[in-house]
Amino acid sequence: MEGLSVSDGPEVILPEVRRVQPGETLLLCRCGRSPALPDCSPACTHGLQLQVVREQHLLLCRCGQSQRLPYCDGSHNPPANGLKARWRRFTQGS
């Protein structure tokens, strides 16, 4: 998924929704410096190795601004009031 351009604003990089299956092993970035966010380079010693035990969907950060890396916390958009506005932060630009 490519970044989404918002007219008259900076490029917004939306999170990745990744479906994972039992038995998968993921190496996810926790420092925000990986060129392939949310994935981490095998040479990096700060990555989170995640062993998947059940099928699920993960909301993974691609902008590197999350305080909960590798998971998205909505930092790519300004704070929002109300459930509907908060959900919108994860699905579209501002």
PDB file of N, CA and C in Angstrom:
ATOM      1  N   MET A   1       0.851  -1.161   0.000  1.00  0.00           N
ATOM      2  CA  MET A   1       0.000   0.000   0.000  1.00  0.00           C
ATOM      3  C   MET A   1       0.903   1.233   0.000  1.00  0.00           C
ATOM      4  N   GLU A   2       0.694   2.134  -0.900  1.00  0.00           N
ATOM      5  CA  GLU A   2       1.470   3.361  -0.996  1.00  0.00           C
ATOM      6  C   GLU A   2       0.858   4.413  -0.083  1.00  0.00           C
ATOM      7  N   GLY A   3       1.676   5.440   0.240  1.00  0.00           N
ATOM      8  CA  GLY A   3       1.173   6.552   1.047  1.00  0.00           C
ATOM      9  C   GLY A   3       0.041   7.251   0.318  1.00  0.00           C
ATOM     10  N   LEU A   4      -0.831   7.846   1.037  1.00  0.00           N
ATOM     11  CA  LEU A   4      -1.990   8.542   0.490  1.00  0.00           C
ATOM     12  C   LEU A   4      -1.736  10.028   0.567  1.00  0.00           C
ATOM     13  N   SER A   5      -1.850  10.718  -0.535  1.00  0.00           N
ATOM     14  CA  SER A   5      -1.663  12.162  -0.519  1.00  0.00           C
ATOM     15  C   SER A   5      -2.983  12.838  -0.189  1.00  0.00           C
ATOM     16  N   VAL A   6      -2.938  13.751   0.746  1.00  0.00           N
ATOM     17  CA  VAL A   6      -4.106  14.529   1.114  1.00  0.00           C
ATOM     18  C   VAL A   6      -3.924  15.886   0.452  1.00  0.00           C
ATOM     19  N   SER A   7      -4.930  16.357  -0.268  1.00  0.00           N
ATOM     20  CA  SER A   7      -4.791  17.609  -0.990  1.00  0.00           C
ATOM     21  C   SER A   7      -4.398  18.744  -0.045  1.00  0.00           C
ATOM     22  N   ASP A   8      -3.421  19.529  -0.489  1.00  0.00           N
ATOM     23  CA  ASP A   8      -2.898  20.663   0.262  1.00  0.00           C
ATOM     24  C   ASP A   8      -2.343  20.258   1.627  1.00  0.00           C
ATOM     25  N   GLY A   9      -1.861  19.037   1.767  1.00  0.00           N
ATOM     26  CA  GLY A   9      -1.287  18.605   3.031  1.00  0.00           C
ATOM     27  C   GLY A   9      -0.154  17.634   2.810  1.00  0.00           C
ATOM     28  N   PRO A  10       0.536  17.263   3.863  1.00  0.00           N
ATOM     29  CA  PRO A  10       1.644  16.320   3.739  1.00  0.00           C
ATOM     30  C   PRO A  10       1.137  14.914   3.410  1.00  0.00           C
ATOM     31  N   GLU A  11       2.042  14.077   2.933  1.00  0.00           N
ATOM     32  CA  GLU A  11       1.699  12.694   2.627  1.00  0.00           C
ATOM     33  C   GLU A  11       1.374  11.955   3.926  1.00  0.00           C
ATOM     34  N   VAL A  12       0.293  11.213   3.935  1.00  0.00           N
ATOM     35  CA  VAL A  12      -0.122  10.438   5.096  1.00  0.00           C
ATOM     36  C   VAL A  12       0.168   8.970   4.796  1.00  0.00           C
ATOM     37  N   ILE A  13       0.917   8.323   5.678  1.00  0.00           N
ATOM     38  CA  ILE A  13       1.219   6.908   5.506  1.00  0.00           C
ATOM     39  C   ILE A  13       0.303   6.129   6.444  1.00  0.00           C
ATOM     40  N   LEU A  14      -0.627   5.413   5.866  1.00  0.00           N
ATOM     41  CA  LEU A  14      -1.604   4.656   6.648  1.00  0.00           C
ATOM     42  C   LEU A  14      -0.997   3.365   7.176  1.00  0.00           C
ATOM     43  N   PRO A  15      -1.542   2.824   8.262  1.00  0.00           N
ATOM     44  CA  PRO A  15      -1.040   1.568   8.815  1.00  0.00           C
ATOM     45  C   PRO A  15      -1.350   0.392   7.896  1.00  0.00           C
ATOM     46  N   GLU A  16      -0.680  -0.697   8.149  1.00  0.00           N
ATOM     47  CA  GLU A  16      -0.917  -1.931   7.398  1.00  0.00           C
ATOM     48  C   GLU A  16      -1.759  -2.867   8.248  1.00  0.00           C
ATOM     49  N   VAL A  17      -2.826  -3.382   7.660  1.00  0.00           N
ATOM     50  CA  VAL A  17      -3.613  -4.424   8.309  1.00  0.00           C
ATOM     51  C   VAL A  17      -3.104  -5.737   7.728  1.00  0.00           C
ATOM     52  N   ARG A  18      -2.487  -6.549   8.589  1.00  0.00           N
ATOM     53  CA  ARG A  18      -1.882  -7.802   8.129  1.00  0.00           C
ATOM     54  C   ARG A  18      -2.592  -8.979   8.777  1.00  0.00           C
ATOM     55  N   ARG A  19      -3.056  -9.887   7.934  1.00  0.00           N
ATOM     56  CA  ARG A  19      -3.679 -11.116   8.417  1.00  0.00           C
ATOM     57  C   ARG A  19      -2.572 -12.143   8.612  1.00  0.00           C
ATOM     58  N   VAL A  20      -2.476 -12.686   9.808  1.00  0.00           N
ATOM     59  CA  VAL A  20      -1.436 -13.660  10.119  1.00  0.00           C
ATOM     60  C   VAL A  20      -2.070 -15.000  10.470  1.00  0.00           C
ATOM     61  N   GLN A  21      -1.317 -16.043  10.229  1.00  0.00           N
ATOM     62  CA  GLN A  21      -1.792 -17.410  10.422  1.00  0.00           C
ATOM     63  C   GLN A  21      -0.955 -18.130  11.480  1.00  0.00           C
ATOM     64  N   PRO A  22      -1.543 -19.108  12.173  1.00  0.00           N
ATOM     65  CA  PRO A  22      -0.788 -19.892  13.150  1.00  0.00           C
ATOM     66  C   PRO A  22       0.447 -20.517  12.495  1.00  0.00           C
ATOM     67  N   GLY A  23       1.553 -20.498  13.228  1.00  0.00           N
ATOM     68  CA  GLY A  23       2.791 -21.077  12.725  1.00  0.00           C
ATOM     69  C   GLY A  23       3.709 -20.064  12.061  1.00  0.00           C
ATOM     70  N   GLU A  24       3.184 -18.893  11.699  1.00  0.00           N
ATOM     71  CA  GLU A  24       4.028 -17.856  11.093  1.00  0.00           C
ATOM     72  C   GLU A  24       4.939 -17.251  12.160  1.00  0.00           C
ATOM     73  N   THR A  25       6.122 -16.838  11.733  1.00  0.00           N
ATOM     74  CA  THR A  25       7.037 -16.093  12.582  1.00  0.00           C
ATOM     75  C   THR A  25       7.309 -14.769  11.890  1.00  0.00           C
ATOM     76  N   LEU A  26       7.077 -13.680  12.598  1.00  0.00           N
ATOM     77  CA  LEU A  26       7.281 -12.344  12.049  1.00  0.00           C
ATOM     78  C   LEU A  26       8.427 -11.667  12.784  1.00  0.00           C
ATOM     79  N   LEU A  27       9.180 -10.844  12.076  1.00  0.00           N
ATOM     80  CA  LEU A  27      10.182  -9.988  12.689  1.00  0.00           C
ATOM     81  C   LEU A  27       9.751  -8.562  12.389  1.00  0.00           C
ATOM     82  N   LEU A  28       9.261  -7.872  13.423  1.00  0.00           N
ATOM     83  CA  LEU A  28       8.664  -6.550  13.258  1.00  0.00           C
ATOM     84  C   LEU A  28       9.532  -5.481  13.904  1.00  0.00           C
ATOM     85  N   CYS A  29       9.557  -4.298  13.282  1.00  0.00           N
ATOM     86  CA  CYS A  29      10.399  -3.186  13.723  1.00  0.00           C
ATOM     87  C   CYS A  29       9.842  -2.531  14.974  1.00  0.00           C
ATOM     88  N   ARG A  30      10.714  -2.310  15.974  1.00  0.00           N
ATOM     89  CA  ARG A  30      10.320  -1.595  17.189  1.00  0.00           C
ATOM     90  C   ARG A  30      11.023  -0.247  17.328  1.00  0.00           C
ATOM     91  N   CYS A  31      11.983   0.042  16.426  1.00  0.00           N
ATOM     92  CA  CYS A  31      12.722   1.303  16.547  1.00  0.00           C
ATOM     93  C   CYS A  31      12.234   2.361  15.564  1.00  0.00           C
ATOM     94  N   GLY A  32      11.479   1.967  14.532  1.00  0.00           N
ATOM     95  CA  GLY A  32      10.952   2.918  13.560  1.00  0.00           C
ATOM     96  C   GLY A  32      11.928   3.317  12.470  1.00  0.00           C
ATOM     97  N   ARG A  33      13.112   2.691  12.411  1.00  0.00           N
ATOM     98  CA  ARG A  33      14.121   3.075  11.422  1.00  0.00           C
ATOM     99  C   ARG A  33      14.218   2.127  10.235  1.00  0.00           C
ATOM    100  N   SER A  34      13.428   1.083  10.218  1.00  0.00           N
ATOM    101  CA  SER A  34      13.486   0.123   9.119  1.00  0.00           C
ATOM    102  C   SER A  34      12.999   0.764   7.827  1.00  0.00           C
ATOM    103  N   PRO A  35      13.705   0.536   6.716  1.00  0.00           N
ATOM    104  CA  PRO A  35      13.229   1.065   5.434  1.00  0.00           C
ATOM    105  C   PRO A  35      12.013   0.297   4.909  1.00  0.00           C
ATOM    106  N   ALA A  36      11.680  -0.810   5.544  1.00  0.00           N
ATOM    107  CA  ALA A  36      10.566  -1.650   5.096  1.00  0.00           C
ATOM    108  C   ALA A  36       9.515  -1.798   6.196  1.00  0.00           C
ATOM    109  N   LEU A  37       9.204  -0.698   6.911  1.00  0.00           N
ATOM    110  CA  LEU A  37       8.211  -0.770   7.987  1.00  0.00           C
ATOM    111  C   LEU A  37       6.920  -1.405   7.508  1.00  0.00           C
ATOM    112  N   PRO A  38       6.317  -2.276   8.250  1.00  0.00           N
ATOM    113  CA  PRO A  38       6.543  -2.605   9.642  1.00  0.00           C
ATOM    114  C   PRO A  38       7.548  -3.723   9.867  1.00  0.00           C
ATOM    115  N   ASP A  39       8.104  -4.281   8.803  1.00  0.00           N
ATOM    116  CA  ASP A  39       9.052  -5.383   8.942  1.00  0.00           C
ATOM    117  C   ASP A  39      10.431  -4.866   9.329  1.00  0.00           C
ATOM    118  N   CYS A  40      11.175  -5.701  10.033  1.00  0.00           N
ATOM    119  CA  CYS A  40      12.496  -5.354  10.524  1.00  0.00           C
ATOM    120  C   CYS A  40      13.550  -6.120   9.734  1.00  0.00           C
ATOM    121  N   SER A  41      14.697  -5.521   9.605  1.00  0.00           N
ATOM    122  CA  SER A  41      15.825  -6.184   8.957  1.00  0.00           C
ATOM    123  C   SER A  41      16.319  -7.317   9.849  1.00  0.00           C
ATOM    124  N   PRO A  42      16.664  -8.469   9.283  1.00  0.00           N
ATOM    125  CA  PRO A  42      17.170  -9.578  10.106  1.00  0.00           C
ATOM    126  C   PRO A  42      18.441  -9.215  10.872  1.00  0.00           C
ATOM    127  N   ALA A  43      19.187  -8.217  10.400  1.00  0.00           N
ATOM    128  CA  ALA A  43      20.425  -7.822  11.063  1.00  0.00           C
ATOM    129  C   ALA A  43      20.179  -6.944  12.291  1.00  0.00           C
ATOM    130  N   CYS A  44      18.994  -6.388  12.430  1.00  0.00           N
ATOM    131  CA  CYS A  44      18.672  -5.486  13.545  1.00  0.00           C
ATOM    132  C   CYS A  44      18.467  -6.302  14.824  1.00  0.00           C
ATOM    133  N   THR A  45      19.036  -5.828  15.925  1.00  0.00           N
ATOM    134  CA  THR A  45      18.900  -6.536  17.200  1.00  0.00           C
ATOM    135  C   THR A  45      17.710  -6.041  18.028  1.00  0.00           C
ATOM    136  N   HIS A  46      16.978  -5.027  17.540  1.00  0.00           N
ATOM    137  CA  HIS A  46      15.866  -4.456  18.291  1.00  0.00           C
ATOM    138  C   HIS A  46      14.502  -4.931  17.817  1.00  0.00           C
ATOM    139  N   GLY A  47      14.451  -5.807  16.826  1.00  0.00           N
ATOM    140  CA  GLY A  47      13.184  -6.262  16.277  1.00  0.00           C
ATOM    141  C   GLY A  47      12.399  -7.135  17.246  1.00  0.00           C
ATOM    142  N   LEU A  48      11.101  -7.179  17.027  1.00  0.00           N
ATOM    143  CA  LEU A  48      10.216  -8.030  17.826  1.00  0.00           C
ATOM    144  C   LEU A  48       9.928  -9.287  17.025  1.00  0.00           C
ATOM    145  N   GLN A  49      10.365 -10.437  17.546  1.00  0.00           N
ATOM    146  CA  GLN A  49      10.057 -11.703  16.890  1.00  0.00           C
ATOM    147  C   GLN A  49       8.744 -12.200  17.464  1.00  0.00           C
ATOM    148  N   LEU A  50       7.758 -12.331  16.593  1.00  0.00           N
ATOM    149  CA  LEU A  50       6.409 -12.687  16.999  1.00  0.00           C
ATOM    150  C   LEU A  50       6.061 -14.054  16.426  1.00  0.00           C
ATOM    151  N   GLN A  51       5.750 -15.006  17.303  1.00  0.00           N
ATOM    152  CA  GLN A  51       5.311 -16.342  16.909  1.00  0.00           C
ATOM    153  C   GLN A  51       3.789 -16.340  16.938  1.00  0.00           C
ATOM    154  N   VAL A  52       3.168 -16.501  15.790  1.00  0.00           N
ATOM    155  CA  VAL A  52       1.708 -16.434  15.693  1.00  0.00           C
ATOM    156  C   VAL A  52       1.107 -17.763  16.141  1.00  0.00           C
ATOM    157  N   VAL A  53       0.160 -17.692  17.096  1.00  0.00           N
ATOM    158  CA  VAL A  53      -0.475 -18.902  17.611  1.00  0.00           C
ATOM    159  C   VAL A  53      -1.932 -19.037  17.178  1.00  0.00           C
ATOM    160  N   ARG A  54      -2.524 -17.938  16.689  1.00  0.00           N
ATOM    161  CA  ARG A  54      -3.900 -18.022  16.178  1.00  0.00           C
ATOM    162  C   ARG A  54      -4.063 -17.031  15.031  1.00  0.00           C
ATOM    163  N   GLU A  55      -5.009 -17.324  14.158  1.00  0.00           N
ATOM    164  CA  GLU A  55      -5.291 -16.409  13.048  1.00  0.00           C
ATOM    165  C   GLU A  55      -5.831 -15.103  13.620  1.00  0.00           C
ATOM    166  N   GLN A  56      -5.292 -14.001  13.128  1.00  0.00           N
ATOM    167  CA  GLN A  56      -5.746 -12.688  13.580  1.00  0.00           C
ATOM    168  C   GLN A  56      -5.300 -11.618  12.599  1.00  0.00           C
ATOM    169  N   HIS A  57      -5.804 -10.425  12.810  1.00  0.00           N
ATOM    170  CA  HIS A  57      -5.398  -9.265  12.020  1.00  0.00           C
ATOM    171  C   HIS A  57      -4.608  -8.333  12.931  1.00  0.00           C
ATOM    172  N   LEU A  58      -3.457  -7.860  12.449  1.00  0.00           N
ATOM    173  CA  LEU A  58      -2.635  -6.919  13.195  1.00  0.00           C
ATOM    174  C   LEU A  58      -2.682  -5.563  12.505  1.00  0.00           C
ATOM    175  N   LEU A  59      -2.738  -4.500  13.278  1.00  0.00           N
ATOM    176  CA  LEU A  59      -2.686  -3.143  12.753  1.00  0.00           C
ATOM    177  C   LEU A  59      -1.266  -2.648  13.016  1.00  0.00           C
ATOM    178  N   LEU A  60      -0.445  -2.638  11.955  1.00  0.00           N
ATOM    179  CA  LEU A  60       0.985  -2.370  12.087  1.00  0.00           C
ATOM    180  C   LEU A  60       1.361  -0.988  11.571  1.00  0.00           C
ATOM    181  N   CYS A  61       2.251  -0.330  12.305  1.00  0.00           N
ATOM    182  CA  CYS A  61       2.696   1.019  11.972  1.00  0.00           C
ATOM    183  C   CYS A  61       3.612   1.011  10.749  1.00  0.00           C
ATOM    184  N   ARG A  62       3.360   1.935   9.827  1.00  0.00           N
ATOM    185  CA  ARG A  62       4.218   2.106   8.661  1.00  0.00           C
ATOM    186  C   ARG A  62       4.881   3.478   8.632  1.00  0.00           C
ATOM    187  N   CYS A  63       4.488   4.378   9.564  1.00  0.00           N
ATOM    188  CA  CYS A  63       5.053   5.734   9.558  1.00  0.00           C
ATOM    189  C   CYS A  63       6.219   5.890  10.528  1.00  0.00           C
ATOM    190  N   GLY A  64       6.358   4.982  11.493  1.00  0.00           N
ATOM    191  CA  GLY A  64       7.441   5.047  12.465  1.00  0.00           C
ATOM    192  C   GLY A  64       7.185   5.996  13.624  1.00  0.00           C
ATOM    193  N   GLN A  65       6.002   6.601  13.721  1.00  0.00           N
ATOM    194  CA  GLN A  65       5.706   7.569  14.775  1.00  0.00           C
ATOM    195  C   GLN A  65       5.005   6.974  15.995  1.00  0.00           C
ATOM    196  N   SER A  66       4.534   5.752  15.895  1.00  0.00           N
ATOM    197  CA  SER A  66       3.774   5.137  16.979  1.00  0.00           C
ATOM    198  C   SER A  66       4.608   5.007  18.251  1.00  0.00           C
ATOM    199  N   GLN A  67       3.984   5.217  19.396  1.00  0.00           N
ATOM    200  CA  GLN A  67       4.629   4.994  20.690  1.00  0.00           C
ATOM    201  C   GLN A  67       4.541   3.518  21.084  1.00  0.00           C
ATOM    202  N   ARG A  68       3.842   2.712  20.266  1.00  0.00           N
ATOM    203  CA  ARG A  68       3.634   1.291  20.557  1.00  0.00           C
ATOM    204  C   ARG A  68       4.192   0.406  19.449  1.00  0.00           C
ATOM    205  N   LEU A  69       5.273   0.824  18.793  1.00  0.00           N
ATOM    206  CA  LEU A  69       5.829   0.039  17.688  1.00  0.00           C
ATOM    207  C   LEU A  69       6.011  -1.408  18.088  1.00  0.00           C
ATOM    208  N   PRO A  70       5.663  -2.332  17.247  1.00  0.00           N
ATOM    209  CA  PRO A  70       5.353  -2.229  15.831  1.00  0.00           C
ATOM    210  C   PRO A  70       3.875  -1.961  15.533  1.00  0.00           C
ATOM    211  N   TYR A  71       3.071  -1.768  16.579  1.00  0.00           N
ATOM    212  CA  TYR A  71       1.634  -1.598  16.388  1.00  0.00           C
ATOM    213  C   TYR A  71       1.284  -0.122  16.179  1.00  0.00           C
ATOM    214  N   CYS A  72       0.284   0.140  15.366  1.00  0.00           N
ATOM    215  CA  CYS A  72      -0.166   1.504  15.093  1.00  0.00           C
ATOM    216  C   CYS A  72      -0.984   2.022  16.270  1.00  0.00           C
ATOM    217  N   ASP A  73      -0.707   3.262  16.669  1.00  0.00           N
ATOM    218  CA  ASP A  73      -1.504   3.899  17.718  1.00  0.00           C
ATOM    219  C   ASP A  73      -2.226   5.149  17.219  1.00  0.00           C
ATOM    220  N   GLY A  74      -2.197   5.382  15.901  1.00  0.00           N
ATOM    221  CA  GLY A  74      -2.879   6.529  15.326  1.00  0.00           C
ATOM    222  C   GLY A  74      -2.043   7.794  15.291  1.00  0.00           C
ATOM    223  N   SER A  75      -0.755   7.722  15.632  1.00  0.00           N
ATOM    224  CA  SER A  75       0.101   8.908  15.667  1.00  0.00           C
ATOM    225  C   SER A  75       0.277   9.570  14.308  1.00  0.00           C
ATOM    226  N   HIS A  76      -0.052   8.885  13.233  1.00  0.00           N
ATOM    227  CA  HIS A  76       0.104   9.452  11.892  1.00  0.00           C
ATOM    228  C   HIS A  76      -0.914  10.554  11.623  1.00  0.00           C
ATOM    229  N   ASN A  77      -1.898  10.702  12.471  1.00  0.00           N
ATOM    230  CA  ASN A  77      -2.922  11.752  12.357  1.00  0.00           C
ATOM    231  C   ASN A  77      -3.070  12.451  13.694  1.00  0.00           C
ATOM    232  N   PRO A  78      -3.554  13.682  13.703  1.00  0.00           N
ATOM    233  CA  PRO A  78      -3.756  14.391  14.975  1.00  0.00           C
ATOM    234  C   PRO A  78      -4.836  13.715  15.825  1.00  0.00           C
ATOM    235  N   PRO A  79      -4.859  14.022  17.128  1.00  0.00           N
ATOM    236  CA  PRO A  79      -5.875  13.436  18.015  1.00  0.00           C
ATOM    237  C   PRO A  79      -7.286  13.725  17.512  1.00  0.00           C
ATOM    238  N   ALA A  80      -8.208  12.833  17.860  1.00  0.00           N
ATOM    239  CA  ALA A  80      -9.598  12.986  17.419  1.00  0.00           C
ATOM    240  C   ALA A  80     -10.535  12.701  18.586  1.00  0.00           C
ATOM    241  N   ASN A  81     -11.639  13.409  18.611  1.00  0.00           N
ATOM    242  CA  ASN A  81     -12.652  13.205  19.647  1.00  0.00           C
ATOM    243  C   ASN A  81     -13.759  12.315  19.119  1.00  0.00           C
ATOM    244  N   GLY A  82     -14.186  11.370  19.912  1.00  0.00           N
ATOM    245  CA  GLY A  82     -15.284  10.485  19.538  1.00  0.00           C
ATOM    246  C   GLY A  82     -14.797   9.239  18.813  1.00  0.00           C
ATOM    247  N   LEU A  83     -15.533   8.161  18.989  1.00  0.00           N
ATOM    248  CA  LEU A  83     -15.171   6.878  18.400  1.00  0.00           C
ATOM    249  C   LEU A  83     -15.104   6.933  16.876  1.00  0.00           C
ATOM    250  N   LYS A  84     -16.073   7.537  16.246  1.00  0.00           N
ATOM    251  CA  LYS A  84     -16.111   7.604  14.783  1.00  0.00           C
ATOM    252  C   LYS A  84     -14.892   8.362  14.247  1.00  0.00           C
ATOM    253  N   ALA A  85     -14.548   9.470  14.860  1.00  0.00           N
ATOM    254  CA  ALA A  85     -13.393  10.258  14.421  1.00  0.00           C
ATOM    255  C   ALA A  85     -12.092   9.508  14.672  1.00  0.00           C
ATOM    256  N   ARG A  86     -11.994   8.798  15.795  1.00  0.00           N
ATOM    257  CA  ARG A  86     -10.774   8.019  16.070  1.00  0.00           C
ATOM    258  C   ARG A  86     -10.628   6.893  15.058  1.00  0.00           C
ATOM    259  N   TRP A  87     -11.693   6.185  14.719  1.00  0.00           N
ATOM    260  CA  TRP A  87     -11.630   5.105  13.736  1.00  0.00           C
ATOM    261  C   TRP A  87     -11.190   5.645  12.382  1.00  0.00           C
ATOM    262  N   ARG A  88     -11.673   6.813  12.008  1.00  0.00           N
ATOM    263  CA  ARG A  88     -11.340   7.427  10.724  1.00  0.00           C
ATOM    264  C   ARG A  88      -9.833   7.658  10.599  1.00  0.00           C
ATOM    265  N   ARG A  89      -9.121   7.906  11.726  1.00  0.00           N
ATOM    266  CA  ARG A  89      -7.678   8.138  11.679  1.00  0.00           C
ATOM    267  C   ARG A  89      -6.927   6.944  11.104  1.00  0.00           C
ATOM    268  N   PHE A  90      -7.464   5.748  11.271  1.00  0.00           N
ATOM    269  CA  PHE A  90      -6.802   4.545  10.799  1.00  0.00           C
ATOM    270  C   PHE A  90      -7.169   4.184   9.372  1.00  0.00           C
ATOM    271  N   THR A  91      -8.170   4.816   8.802  1.00  0.00           N
ATOM    272  CA  THR A  91      -8.654   4.395   7.503  1.00  0.00           C
ATOM    273  C   THR A  91      -8.512   5.426   6.400  1.00  0.00           C
ATOM    274  N   GLN A  92      -8.253   6.677   6.747  1.00  0.00           N
ATOM    275  CA  GLN A  92      -8.114   7.696   5.721  1.00  0.00           C
ATOM    276  C   GLN A  92      -7.330   8.865   6.274  1.00  0.00           C
ATOM    277  N   GLY A  93      -6.837   9.714   5.399  1.00  0.00           N
ATOM    278  CA  GLY A  93      -6.106  10.903   5.817  1.00  0.00           C
ATOM    279  C   GLY A  93      -7.020  11.863   6.543  1.00  0.00           C
ATOM    280  N   SER A  94      -6.423  12.666   7.409  1.00  0.00           N
ATOM    281  CA  SER A  94      -7.084  13.657   8.278  1.00  0.00           C
ATOM    282  C   SER A  94      -8.506  13.867   8.058  1.00  0.00           C
TER     283      SER A  94
END
